[in-house]
Structure formats: C-alpha cells, structure tokens
Amino acid sequence: MTKKRLLLAGMEDYFETWRRAADSTAAGLDLVPYVPGQAFPGFPYLLIWRPVPELFASLPDLRVIFCLGAGTERLIADPSIPARLPLVRMVEPGLTQCMVDYVLWRVLYHHRRMWELEEAQAQARWAQHLYPAAWERKVGILGLGTLGQACAEKLAEFEFQVRGWSRSPKSVAKVACFAGTETLGEFLAGLDILVCLLPLTPETKGILNADLFARLAPRAALVNAGRGGHLVDDDLLAALADGRMGSATLDVFHREPLPPDHPFWLHPRVFVTPHYASETHPPSALVEIARQIERFEQGATLEHVVDRQRGY
Amino acid sequence: MTKKRLLLAGMEDYFETWRRAADSTAAGLDLVPYVPGQAFPGFPYLLIWRPVPELFASLPDLRVIFCLGAGTERLIADPSIPARLPLVRMVEPGLTQCMVDYVLWRVLYHHRRMWELEEAQAQARWAQHLYPAAWERKVGILGLGTLGQACAEKLAEFEFQVRGWSRSPKSVAKVACFAGTETLGEFLAGLDILVCLLPLTPETKGILNADLFARLAPRAALVNAGRGGHLVDDDLLAALADGRMGSATLDVFHREPLPPDHPFWLHPRVFVTPHYASETHPPSALVEIARQIERFEQGATLEHVVDRQRGY
C-alpha cells in the first residue's frame, strides 16, 4: 500500500520527532518537510503549526489543513489561508490525556495548598494543615470542548463539586453545565478553583478579569491553560495583592516565552509553567490524522473542522 | 431515639472537631471524652488513636474498639488491649478519597518532573521539557488494601500502566496484580514510580531498601505514604546520590515530626509532607462507625477487624 504524503510546515523544530513517530506507527503517512520557495504540487494534506508566509501559493492541490494544536487562533488570523479549505483542529488522545494530567495535578496542588508544605520544608518545619475533602470544593471549568469535558469528567470522578461553562449547551455526567453569557455569573458564584480551557476568540479575550475574580470564593485559585489573552494580568496581580484571589497556575501568557522581568515569575502565589500543560503526541496524532484522511477520501465529513467565524 | 454513646480516647487534640462533626451529622452518636482515673461502665464502644495507659481497666463493658486510623500497628503493639475484643481499623470514604488525591497528585508531580519547572521559575527561565504520555509510565502500588486498590484504580483510569502487589491475591480492573513474596521481583521490575501503601508488619518493615531500589527503572520515583518503618532512610539517600533513584515524596518517617536535622528536609529531590497524605474525615467516619455498631448489634460480622497475628 502506498503511504499517503503529508506536508509539514511551520513546525521545523519538531520535524525529526514527527518523522521518527511516523516510522514507528502504522498510520501509513509519509511526512515531507515544506521548503520555502519550492512548489508542492500533488500534496492534498498539510499539517501546520505557525503561519508560514507564501505557503499556500505553492500548494496548488491542497484540500485539507490540519492544525498541530487544539488552539487555532493564529491560523484563523492569517489572511493567507484559503477560506475554501477545511481547517481541522487537533483532537487526539495524547493531547487530551496530558491536559487531564495537568489540570488534575494543578487542581490538587491548589486543593491541598502545596505551597505551604514547600515553604515549611525549606525551613525544616513540620507544619500540618487541615484541608477539606474534595467533595467540599467547588471547581469550575470554563470551556467544555474535548479538553474541558475530559477534565470535568475526571474532576467529578475525584468527587469535586464540578461545574462547567460553555458557549453552547453541553452535557457531562456529574457536572453542572451552564451555557451562554447570561449564566456566567451563576456558574462562577463561589467557585474555589477555576480552570480556563476556552478557545481564544473576540468574546473570550480578557474574560479572566477583576469582575470575574470578584464572583469567585474568597482566595480562590485560577488555573489558566487556555491562552494568555484570556487573562488581564494586572487584574490578577491586584486580586492576589488584596486577597480576593489566593493563588494561580498559569501555563499561557500574552508573550511567550514570558519576559524575564514579568512580575508573575517571582510572585510567591503564581506558579508558572512554560506552555507545557499539554502537547500533541505525534504517534497518536498521526493515527488520528490518518483516520481523518481516510474518512475524507471516502466522502465522509471531516471532524473538528474549525468555524472561522466563531473562532474555534 | 436514644443516641448511642461512643467513648473517645488517645485523641484529645481532636475531640472538639469530632464533637462538632457528630452534632452536624445524622450518625446518632453521642461522643464522650475519656478522663484518666475515671471509670466508664456502660460504654460498649471506644474510638481510639494513641494507646492510653490503664484505659481498659476502666471500661468493664467494652465490646468493640474502633481505631481512628487505617494503620493500627501502635495499638497492636500495646499489650494492655484485651485480645478478646475486636479491633476495627478505619475504612471510610473521606480517608480513601484524600489518599487517592494525595497519591495521584504526587505521582503526577513525579511524572511531569515538576521540580524542574520550580527551579526554572525561581530563575525566571522558560524551560520546556518533554515528558512521556501517562500510558508510557509504569506505576506500582505496594499494598492493595482499601487505600491501595482505590489508588490503583484511579491511576489506571489515568492510563498509567499500573501494577499492584499484596500479600494475598487481589483483583483490580486494569491493574496487573501480583501476590506473595516470590512475585515481588517481577512486580518491581522496571517500575518508573513506586507507591507504598502497605501496613507496617514484621514482614514489611524495611521493605523499601537498596535491593528493592535496584529493581526499579533508573531514576525511579518513590512515594511513601505507608509508614516510616517501611523505608531504610540511608538506602534511599545513597540511591538518590548515585542516580539509581531520581526523586521521592515521603509523608511518613521513623520519627515524627521528622527531626529538624534529618537530611530529607533539605534534599533537593526529596519532597517531605508532614504525615498529611490522608486523614480520617470525622463526618463520614462517624457515619461508618454508626453503620458498624448497627451491624454489630444486629448480630452481623464486623468489617475491617484487625488480625493481630497478621498485623493489620
């Protein structure tokens, strides 16, 4: 059987990792690196991360664009991407599983107030503290896409009181689901820990702001694994300073890498992770891309196609 | 309905917390504090944590001893406890849930090499690192009692490759179960993360030693939430020094509080928590004790009775 060719662009740093993964899986894909200035006729499938100037003029036979990640806002903002081509965001088990790991780990960190133990250890001080049971904590997930649903389900299995919020109505077992802007206040009321897994769109930009923080429980924790643009940095710093918010884990930032002089780095209650929450796992992602290509060639509808008007 | 009276001894620090919990639950128990030197005729039920000298001479009508915690080695070692009385170890949902929280949180910590991020943050350094998917990690649980089984199940739901080991054969969904001393080597072979939740008995004392560490994967992580007596401290320090072991989370110690000059405190790869992994949750524990008293009074067999010969 001839392998299908998949062109990779805007992800030069990762090409060798992906090629090794392709060699070790049965996905049946032949990965070819894009070379600027060269034409690639006969390539219907593209996997892309960063926008690449003048890419599309050299791909006359392109039919499907696969995005390397779940967040597609940079590609949507690139006017050079032909509107007629389907843009598929990444949904694959490796990415989902790693996000579940990350979110649970960080929620447990805030739930158990780990930083108090770290401070005590640095002083060789035996300092027990009481903590509530998981079922006494209210945890909210902003965004109930594939990642948000998986995290909400897992948090509910841990017996946290879980709420979820999304633009359109969703249903998740043992999770109180809220939909639409008019329910946002009710969703937020008294949450102890808020996790943001929203897509970045004009509607969600800056949603993590002083008004939102004021609705949470006192000294609530924020986990932002969405996008840096969701957060108003100064509002979080002010809310931490006046005790309205208690702590935060931030994985995403307005500028990445986070500039060395940003106050988040050395803030004792802000835990910075380097856009590391989750990433696409090449072996399982290649299997997923091959599955979608198979569907596409058999005339079935592609899944996870981005609605560029909606923004995700 | 008359409330049943439960005498509390060897847990003076906690009495008020328990009384508040009793007032707020429908367990129907009236908690009475033991007072040294006073006799307590007409009390069939005792809840106890630390051994109390001369306690049992003052309880002529005692019929059941409930232990406040899951680990009963201190009570078993107390020769003053009448052998004819059933000793019930604590099994209740709050204790189980908190242990699951703790173990998952610590396994994720080692899985994601969190300390690298902490070190990078202290230097305002953006340092991404790669990490395997959960299903590429081998995690083992020593001890498949109530706590070990709950943790093993949850780790398997996270898609870790999970093995469990116990004295007698157990069966846990999606967990490779090993039983008996002769299978210990097979169980340990190549584990990336080992969690100890064993009871402390003459057989398990010092089980976490150089021989055991040598069977794990290089730079493996240890999570000890069993008892301090399971670990040979110097063997762990030597294995960390020569790179055989990579990191450890320790919640329990030979002496507690851990003495301020113990090398674990300031070791950069040892994470000390102050016997804090889990604790009995009074509201749910009282419901459980009331349920057991009800069973006992109806002539049914008590559950979770300690076999003092076996040691748990």
XYZ file of C-alpha atoms in Angstrom:
624
model
C 0.000 0.000 0.000
C 1.362 3.405 -0.931
C 1.800 5.732 2.010
C -0.124 8.972 1.839
C 2.030 12.044 1.834
C 1.552 14.719 4.498
C 3.376 18.030 4.151
C 4.603 19.618 7.410
C 5.053 23.398 7.631
C 5.639 25.949 10.385
C 6.960 23.309 12.776
C 10.591 22.934 11.725
C 11.841 22.316 15.278
C 9.686 19.232 15.546
C 10.128 17.641 12.134
C 12.555 14.925 13.186
C 10.401 13.950 16.197
C 7.414 13.587 13.903
C 9.329 11.616 11.302
C 10.513 9.173 13.952
C 6.940 8.820 15.182
C 5.711 8.198 11.620
C 8.319 5.468 11.191
C 7.216 3.781 14.390
C 3.443 3.824 13.844
C 1.203 2.037 11.386
C -0.504 5.303 10.426
C 0.791 4.877 6.862
C 1.823 8.511 6.409
C 4.919 9.743 4.628
C 5.971 13.072 6.148
C 7.568 15.650 3.882
C 9.024 18.939 5.165
C 7.934 22.130 3.408
C 10.824 24.066 1.858
C 10.289 27.809 1.286
C 10.366 28.857 -2.351
C 9.659 25.367 -3.621
C 6.312 24.256 -5.114
C 4.487 21.183 -3.789
C 2.004 20.066 -6.422
C 0.192 16.821 -5.676
C 0.037 17.407 -1.906
C -3.572 17.385 -0.690
C -2.795 17.313 3.063
C -0.919 19.817 5.207
C -0.034 19.734 8.909
C 0.852 23.196 10.171
C 1.583 24.997 13.438
C 2.895 28.545 12.925
C 1.609 30.540 9.917
C 4.132 30.462 7.035
C 4.332 33.346 4.532
C 3.537 32.491 0.913
C 2.928 28.861 1.767
C -0.420 28.413 0.096
C 0.645 29.714 -3.326
C 2.988 26.718 -3.534
C 0.313 24.136 -2.684
C -1.989 24.087 -5.742
C -3.604 20.735 -4.856
C -4.170 21.295 -1.127
C -7.529 20.019 0.165
C -7.291 19.787 3.975
C -5.294 21.777 6.554
C -4.582 20.013 9.843
C -3.519 22.251 12.729
C -0.856 20.781 15.026
C -2.616 22.081 18.138
C -6.078 22.458 19.631
C -5.863 26.270 19.567
C -6.137 27.624 16.040
C -6.382 31.357 16.660
C -3.070 32.151 14.951
C -4.052 30.314 11.786
C -7.523 31.881 11.760
C -5.877 35.301 11.971
C -3.669 34.536 8.941
C -5.434 36.006 5.877
C -3.306 33.930 3.514
C -5.098 30.675 4.432
C -7.692 29.980 1.724
C -11.189 30.213 3.205
C -12.419 27.396 0.958
C -10.162 24.798 2.623
C -11.281 22.964 5.767
C -9.075 23.740 8.781
C -9.066 20.856 11.286
C -8.026 21.481 14.890
C -6.131 18.758 16.721
C -8.165 16.370 18.834
C -6.186 13.254 19.742
C -5.907 11.078 22.843
C -2.358 12.111 23.776
C -3.220 15.803 23.888
C -6.375 15.129 25.897
C -4.687 12.800 28.372
C -1.826 15.203 29.047
C -4.260 18.066 29.661
C -6.224 15.913 32.100
C -2.948 15.094 33.911
C -2.010 18.741 34.073
C -5.366 20.083 35.218
C -5.839 17.432 37.885
C -2.308 17.880 39.133
C -2.729 21.640 39.398
C -6.211 21.465 40.931
C -4.887 19.025 43.552
C -1.968 21.394 44.147
C -4.313 24.259 44.950
C -6.778 21.985 46.775
C -4.056 20.722 49.113
C -2.244 24.101 49.392
C 1.032 22.528 48.426
C 2.968 25.783 48.632
C 2.525 25.822 52.416
C 4.274 22.458 52.566
C 7.050 23.685 50.268
C 7.634 26.737 52.438
C 7.638 24.589 55.567
C 10.092 22.126 54.036
C 12.538 24.894 53.137
C 12.567 25.742 56.858
C 12.683 22.078 58.032
C 9.376 22.805 59.731
C 6.726 20.101 60.371
C 3.546 22.017 59.617
C 0.390 20.025 59.143
C -2.655 21.850 57.941
C -6.245 20.808 57.622
C -7.891 20.663 54.249
C -11.426 19.943 53.173
C -12.443 16.773 51.367
C -12.645 17.025 47.589
C -16.455 16.979 47.730
C -16.377 20.196 49.749
C -14.550 22.052 46.940
C -16.319 23.753 44.059
C -14.306 23.552 40.857
C -15.377 25.207 37.600
C -14.178 24.603 34.058
C -14.526 27.414 31.529
C -14.812 25.702 28.167
C -16.383 22.296 27.585
C -14.734 21.257 24.348
C -12.923 17.932 24.120
C -10.300 19.001 26.679
C -12.698 20.717 29.064
C -15.128 17.799 29.068
C -12.362 15.274 29.740
C -11.052 17.381 32.656
C -14.545 17.967 34.077
C -15.324 14.253 33.992
C -12.076 13.405 35.759
C -12.578 16.088 38.425
C -16.075 14.741 39.060
C -14.630 11.236 39.450
C -12.408 12.734 42.151
C -15.645 13.836 43.838
C -15.044 17.542 43.498
C -18.243 19.554 43.017
C -17.770 20.351 39.341
C -19.414 22.979 37.178
C -18.755 23.584 33.509
C -19.460 26.564 31.311
C -19.543 26.761 27.540
C -20.986 28.931 24.788
C -23.417 26.298 23.580
C -25.200 23.756 25.834
C -23.221 20.634 26.766
C -23.988 17.680 28.971
C -21.319 15.963 31.094
C -22.069 13.256 33.680
C -21.989 14.528 37.294
C -21.088 18.060 36.101
C -23.452 21.029 36.475
C -23.335 22.506 32.983
C -24.024 26.173 32.228
C -24.285 27.676 28.735
C -24.179 31.202 27.398
C -23.102 34.587 28.710
C -26.247 35.087 30.788
C -25.368 32.087 33.008
C -21.723 33.040 33.563
C -22.394 34.752 36.911
C -24.287 31.750 38.271
C -21.522 29.410 37.075
C -18.814 31.470 38.779
C -20.601 32.132 42.093
C -18.446 30.876 44.952
C -16.078 28.647 42.952
C -12.957 27.672 44.921
C -10.903 26.751 41.870
C -11.483 27.985 38.308
C -9.858 26.303 35.304
C -9.816 28.077 31.935
C -9.725 25.871 28.838
C -11.573 28.216 26.485
C -10.605 28.874 22.891
C -9.337 32.424 22.362
C -11.943 34.399 20.436
C -13.016 38.062 20.455
C -15.715 37.063 23.011
C -13.347 35.272 25.411
C -10.401 37.686 25.228
C -9.818 39.186 28.685
C -12.577 37.108 30.306
C -10.345 36.408 33.329
C -10.618 39.899 34.807
C -11.457 41.717 38.043
C -15.229 41.336 37.536
C -14.874 37.597 37.169
C -12.493 37.233 40.136
C -14.994 39.142 42.333
C -17.585 36.399 41.813
C -15.388 33.510 42.994
C -14.963 32.361 46.595
C -12.507 34.464 48.611
C -8.882 33.394 47.984
C -9.920 31.260 45.040
C -7.356 29.627 42.754
C -7.088 30.130 38.998
C -5.616 27.614 36.571
C -5.196 29.102 33.082
C -4.336 26.539 30.440
C -6.318 28.315 27.713
C -4.451 31.248 26.188
C -2.571 34.203 27.652
C -5.089 36.535 26.011
C -7.851 35.248 28.296
C -6.214 36.857 31.332
C -5.929 40.504 32.317
C -2.552 40.170 34.028
C -2.845 43.342 36.123
C -6.291 42.342 37.412
C -4.904 39.026 38.658
C -1.930 40.708 40.333
C -4.269 43.207 42.041
C -6.662 40.435 43.168
C -3.751 38.415 44.603
C -2.445 41.535 46.364
C -5.754 42.320 48.063
C -6.509 38.674 48.947
C -9.530 38.330 46.675
C -7.620 35.624 44.792
C -5.380 33.205 46.681
C -3.163 31.566 44.081
C -2.798 30.859 40.383
C -1.190 28.423 37.999
C -0.519 29.948 34.602
C 0.655 27.963 31.604
C -0.024 30.541 28.870
C 0.896 34.202 28.532
C 0.382 37.264 26.349
C 4.009 36.967 25.291
C 5.738 33.572 25.213
C 8.346 32.933 26.465
C 7.121 35.023 29.400
C 9.546 38.004 29.543
C 12.132 37.622 32.349
C 11.016 40.843 34.056
C 7.312 39.904 34.243
C 6.033 40.007 37.859
C 4.447 36.537 37.504
C 7.867 34.863 37.597
C 8.761 35.695 41.172
C 5.275 36.048 42.652
C 5.047 33.627 45.606
C 1.475 32.595 44.755
C 1.777 32.373 40.982
C 3.006 29.088 39.576
C 4.368 29.487 36.071
C 4.621 26.543 33.703
C 6.131 27.158 30.245
C 3.150 26.463 27.909
C 3.663 22.910 28.913
C 0.213 21.810 30.077
C -0.289 19.541 27.124
C 1.027 18.953 23.701
C 0.150 16.921 20.690
C 1.630 13.446 20.965
C 2.954 12.568 17.472
C 2.271 8.795 17.480
C -1.392 9.097 18.442
C -1.858 12.307 16.411
C -0.622 10.613 13.239
C -3.103 7.793 13.734
C -5.841 10.421 14.128
C -4.766 12.347 11.007
C -4.677 9.118 9.006
C -8.174 8.306 10.261
C -9.460 11.699 9.161
C -7.799 11.401 5.727
C -9.434 8.007 5.340
C -12.836 9.499 6.200
C -12.265 12.403 3.829
C -11.302 10.170 0.925
C -14.368 8.031 1.486
C -16.550 11.123 1.279
C -17.456 11.318 4.984
C -17.489 14.616 6.855
C -14.225 15.679 8.488
C -14.444 16.045 12.262
C -13.242 19.008 14.339
C -13.348 21.454 11.447
C -12.861 24.995 12.689
C -15.670 27.518 12.257
C -13.543 30.542 11.429
C -16.427 32.937 12.059
C -16.979 31.545 15.551
C -13.238 31.416 16.128
C -12.657 27.750 17.010
C -34.270 7.569 69.508
C -31.528 7.500 72.122
C -28.119 8.300 70.770
C -25.510 5.609 71.212
C -22.548 6.658 73.307
C -19.025 6.412 71.866
C -16.054 6.978 74.158
C -13.068 8.786 72.617
C -9.572 8.206 73.995
C -5.993 8.979 72.944
C -7.133 11.770 70.606
C -7.577 14.737 72.929
C -6.392 17.294 70.349
C -9.234 16.348 68.054
C -12.150 15.948 70.458
C -13.828 19.256 69.678
C -13.573 18.680 65.922
C -15.225 15.307 66.335
C -17.952 16.646 68.606
C -18.805 19.343 66.051
C -18.925 16.672 63.349
C -21.200 14.491 65.484
C -23.555 17.422 66.016
C -23.732 18.073 62.285
C -24.324 14.503 61.077
C -27.233 12.127 61.453
C -24.932 9.341 62.672
C -26.768 9.336 66.000
C -23.647 9.095 68.151
C -23.032 10.871 71.416
C -19.296 11.409 71.865
C -17.874 11.297 75.361
C -14.230 12.119 76.167
C -12.288 9.630 78.273
C -10.969 11.130 81.519
C -7.956 9.402 83.135
C -8.648 7.906 86.526
C -12.407 7.786 85.962
C -14.386 4.579 85.314
C -16.712 4.284 82.320
C -19.134 1.424 82.956
C -21.870 1.014 80.360
C -19.671 2.040 77.416
C -19.502 -0.754 74.816
C -17.808 1.305 72.069
C -14.422 3.032 72.040
C -12.745 5.158 69.370
C -9.017 5.418 69.982
C -5.872 6.733 68.304
C -2.819 6.716 70.573
C -2.519 3.951 73.211
C -3.644 5.210 76.634
C -2.169 3.680 79.839
C -4.639 1.934 82.139
C -7.543 2.707 79.845
C -9.032 -0.747 79.565
C -9.304 -1.388 83.332
C -11.807 1.478 83.442
C -14.015 0.105 80.642
C -15.652 -3.014 82.084
C -18.396 -3.200 79.429
C -16.299 -2.544 76.331
C -17.187 -4.706 73.326
C -15.657 -3.072 70.218
C -12.530 -0.942 69.709
C -12.552 1.339 66.689
C -9.159 2.699 65.611
C -9.150 6.312 64.364
C -6.790 5.491 61.505
C -6.138 2.818 58.909
C -2.767 1.913 60.430
C -3.172 0.020 63.699
C 0.424 -1.036 64.429
C 0.680 1.095 67.590
C -2.475 -0.398 69.078
C -1.443 -3.928 68.125
C 1.856 -3.352 69.927
C 0.053 -2.245 73.112
C -0.199 -5.323 75.374
C -2.889 -3.676 77.507
C -5.546 -4.023 74.784
C -7.634 -7.111 75.580
C -7.129 -9.758 72.920
C -10.779 -10.874 73.175
C -12.108 -7.526 71.878
C -12.430 -6.896 68.145
C -10.163 -4.074 66.937
C -11.618 -2.363 63.831
C -9.339 -0.337 61.580
C -10.730 2.769 59.925
C -12.111 2.394 56.423
C -14.260 5.356 55.432
C -14.770 7.318 52.228
C -13.077 10.534 53.407
C -9.831 8.764 54.278
C -9.856 6.865 50.989
C -10.643 9.903 48.871
C -7.903 12.009 50.465
C -5.343 9.253 49.911
C -6.370 8.990 46.272
C -5.957 12.780 45.933
C -2.534 12.644 47.541
C -1.187 9.689 45.595
C -2.411 10.968 42.240
C -1.070 14.421 42.932
C 2.340 13.084 43.897
C 2.507 10.584 41.018
C 1.645 13.388 38.583
C 4.319 15.531 40.236
C 6.983 12.911 39.570
C 5.509 12.021 36.163
C 5.729 15.652 34.997
C 9.048 16.396 36.767
C 7.545 19.420 38.452
C 10.741 20.299 40.315
C 12.404 21.241 37.038
C 9.681 23.816 36.487
C 10.028 25.111 40.043
C 13.763 25.536 39.611
C 13.251 27.269 36.274
C 10.631 29.609 37.740
C 12.967 30.669 40.551
C 15.368 31.788 37.813
C 12.643 33.344 35.588
C 13.700 30.815 32.973
C 11.298 29.453 30.314
C 12.340 25.810 30.210
C 10.015 23.404 28.484
C 10.780 19.741 28.776
C 9.354 16.735 27.068
C 7.538 14.114 29.052
C 6.070 10.777 28.108
C 2.339 10.116 27.997
C 0.864 8.508 31.100
C 0.473 5.208 29.274
C 4.246 5.083 28.800
C 4.832 5.146 32.589
C 4.889 2.064 34.780
C 3.483 2.764 38.237
C 3.390 0.175 41.019
C 1.401 0.132 44.256
C 2.739 -1.877 47.185
C -0.331 -2.831 49.205
C -3.777 -3.487 47.754
C -5.981 -2.863 50.765
C -8.835 -0.390 50.548
C -6.476 2.545 50.006
C -4.128 0.763 47.605
C -6.976 -0.562 45.475
C -8.622 2.857 45.230
C -5.318 4.465 44.186
C -4.527 1.701 41.687
C -7.945 2.038 40.072
C -7.577 5.791 39.756
C -4.053 5.556 38.320
C -5.343 3.057 35.754
C -8.126 5.469 34.803
C -5.343 7.987 34.127
C -3.959 5.403 31.708
C -0.752 4.757 33.584
C 0.476 1.169 33.284
C -0.394 0.042 36.791
C 0.800 -2.945 38.785
C -0.240 -3.841 42.300
C 1.353 -6.100 44.869
C -0.152 -7.582 48.014
C 0.395 -10.465 50.414
C -2.731 -12.317 49.370
C -4.162 -12.368 45.828
C -6.332 -9.393 44.814
C -8.046 -8.440 41.592
C -8.342 -4.827 40.410
C -9.657 -3.803 36.990
C -6.923 -2.794 34.513
C -4.225 -3.424 37.147
C -1.670 -6.245 36.874
C -1.909 -7.814 40.326
C 0.944 -9.731 41.957
C 0.703 -11.625 45.243
C 3.251 -13.002 47.659
C 6.952 -12.551 48.295
C 8.006 -14.737 45.377
C 6.412 -12.311 42.855
C 7.886 -9.138 44.344
C 10.827 -9.032 41.919
C 8.570 -9.388 38.885
C 6.247 -6.691 40.244
C 9.129 -4.246 40.788
C 10.996 -4.835 37.528
C 11.384 -1.539 35.660
C 8.769 0.483 37.568
C 9.106 4.235 36.972
C 7.136 5.231 40.067
C 6.578 3.096 43.169
C 3.920 3.951 45.754
C 3.996 2.279 49.189
C 0.656 1.879 50.965
C 1.496 -1.265 52.917
C 0.573 -1.878 56.531
C 3.618 -1.947 58.819
C 4.252 -5.526 59.952
C 7.386 -7.513 60.777
C 7.356 -8.709 57.118
C 7.100 -5.230 55.553
C 9.478 -3.371 57.883
C 12.419 -2.048 55.850
C 10.988 -3.328 52.541
C 11.964 -0.070 50.804
C 15.680 -0.770 50.725
C 18.670 -0.879 48.360
C 17.714 -4.306 46.957
C 14.260 -3.050 46.066
C 15.521 0.220 44.552
C 17.918 -1.764 42.343
C 14.988 -3.461 40.628
C 13.176 -0.264 39.590
C 13.802 1.727 36.406
C 16.831 4.033 36.599
C 15.973 7.340 38.312
C 12.652 5.973 39.518
C 10.447 7.904 41.944
C 9.258 6.651 45.326
C 6.087 7.803 47.076
C 5.898 6.505 50.652
C 2.525 7.066 52.278
C 2.700 3.822 54.293
C 4.793 4.115 57.425
C 8.270 5.454 58.122
C 9.357 1.978 59.187
C 8.961 0.705 55.623
C 11.898 2.776 54.429
C 15.611 2.348 55.068
C 16.443 6.056 55.037
C 20.155 5.640 54.327
C 19.491 3.321 51.381
C 17.245 5.946 49.783
C 19.804 8.711 50.331
C 22.529 6.536 48.775
C 20.324 5.606 45.802
C 19.481 9.268 45.187
C 23.166 10.167 45.440
C 24.273 7.614 42.859
C 21.361 8.301 40.498
C 19.736 4.882 40.897
C 16.673 6.689 42.315
C 15.585 10.039 40.879
C 13.203 11.555 43.409
C 10.961 10.756 46.347
C 7.906 12.022 48.159
C 7.817 10.970 51.798
C 4.833 11.512 54.063
C 5.837 9.213 56.937
C 9.052 8.856 58.933
C 10.740 6.760 61.597
C 10.356 9.702 63.961
C 7.521 12.166 63.562
C 7.768 15.107 63.477
C 10.820 14.481 61.289
C 13.774 15.851 63.311
C 14.968 19.246 62.025
C 18.475 17.960 61.280
C 17.332 14.989 59.153
C 18.906 15.118 55.660
C 15.493 14.578 53.982
C 14.405 18.119 54.820
C 16.832 19.951 52.585
C 17.430 17.280 49.951
C 16.572 18.807 46.562
C 14.908 15.622 45.298
C 13.049 14.606 48.439
C 9.645 16.128 48.958
C 8.581 15.981 52.576
C 4.945 16.199 53.594
C 4.091 16.118 57.329
C 2.120 12.840 57.660
C -0.549 14.664 55.788
C -1.370 12.327 52.912
C -4.753 11.478 54.263
C -6.690 11.607 57.440
C -9.954 10.311 58.758
C -12.762 12.700 57.941
C -14.964 12.894 61.075
C -18.388 13.338 59.406
C -18.057 10.335 57.097
C -16.155 8.297 59.713
C -18.981 8.728 62.255
C -21.500 7.508 59.707
C -19.275 4.465 59.126
C -18.852 3.771 62.873
C -22.615 4.044 63.383
C -23.139 1.612 60.497
C -20.735 -0.893 62.072
C -22.371 -0.545 65.517
C -25.748 -1.184 63.880
C -24.362 -4.331 62.211
C -22.791 -5.479 65.464
C -25.982 -5.019 67.455
C -27.946 -6.977 64.856
C -25.509 -9.844 65.195
C -23.771 -9.393 61.833
C -19.998 -9.680 61.485
C -17.989 -6.504 61.968
C -15.992 -5.437 58.900
C -12.319 -4.466 58.826
C -11.450 -6.291 62.031
C -7.677 -6.426 62.511
C -5.946 -9.801 62.542
C -3.408 -9.055 65.261
C -1.294 -12.068 64.351
C -1.022 -10.923 60.733
C -0.506 -7.356 61.892
C -3.301 -5.478 60.084
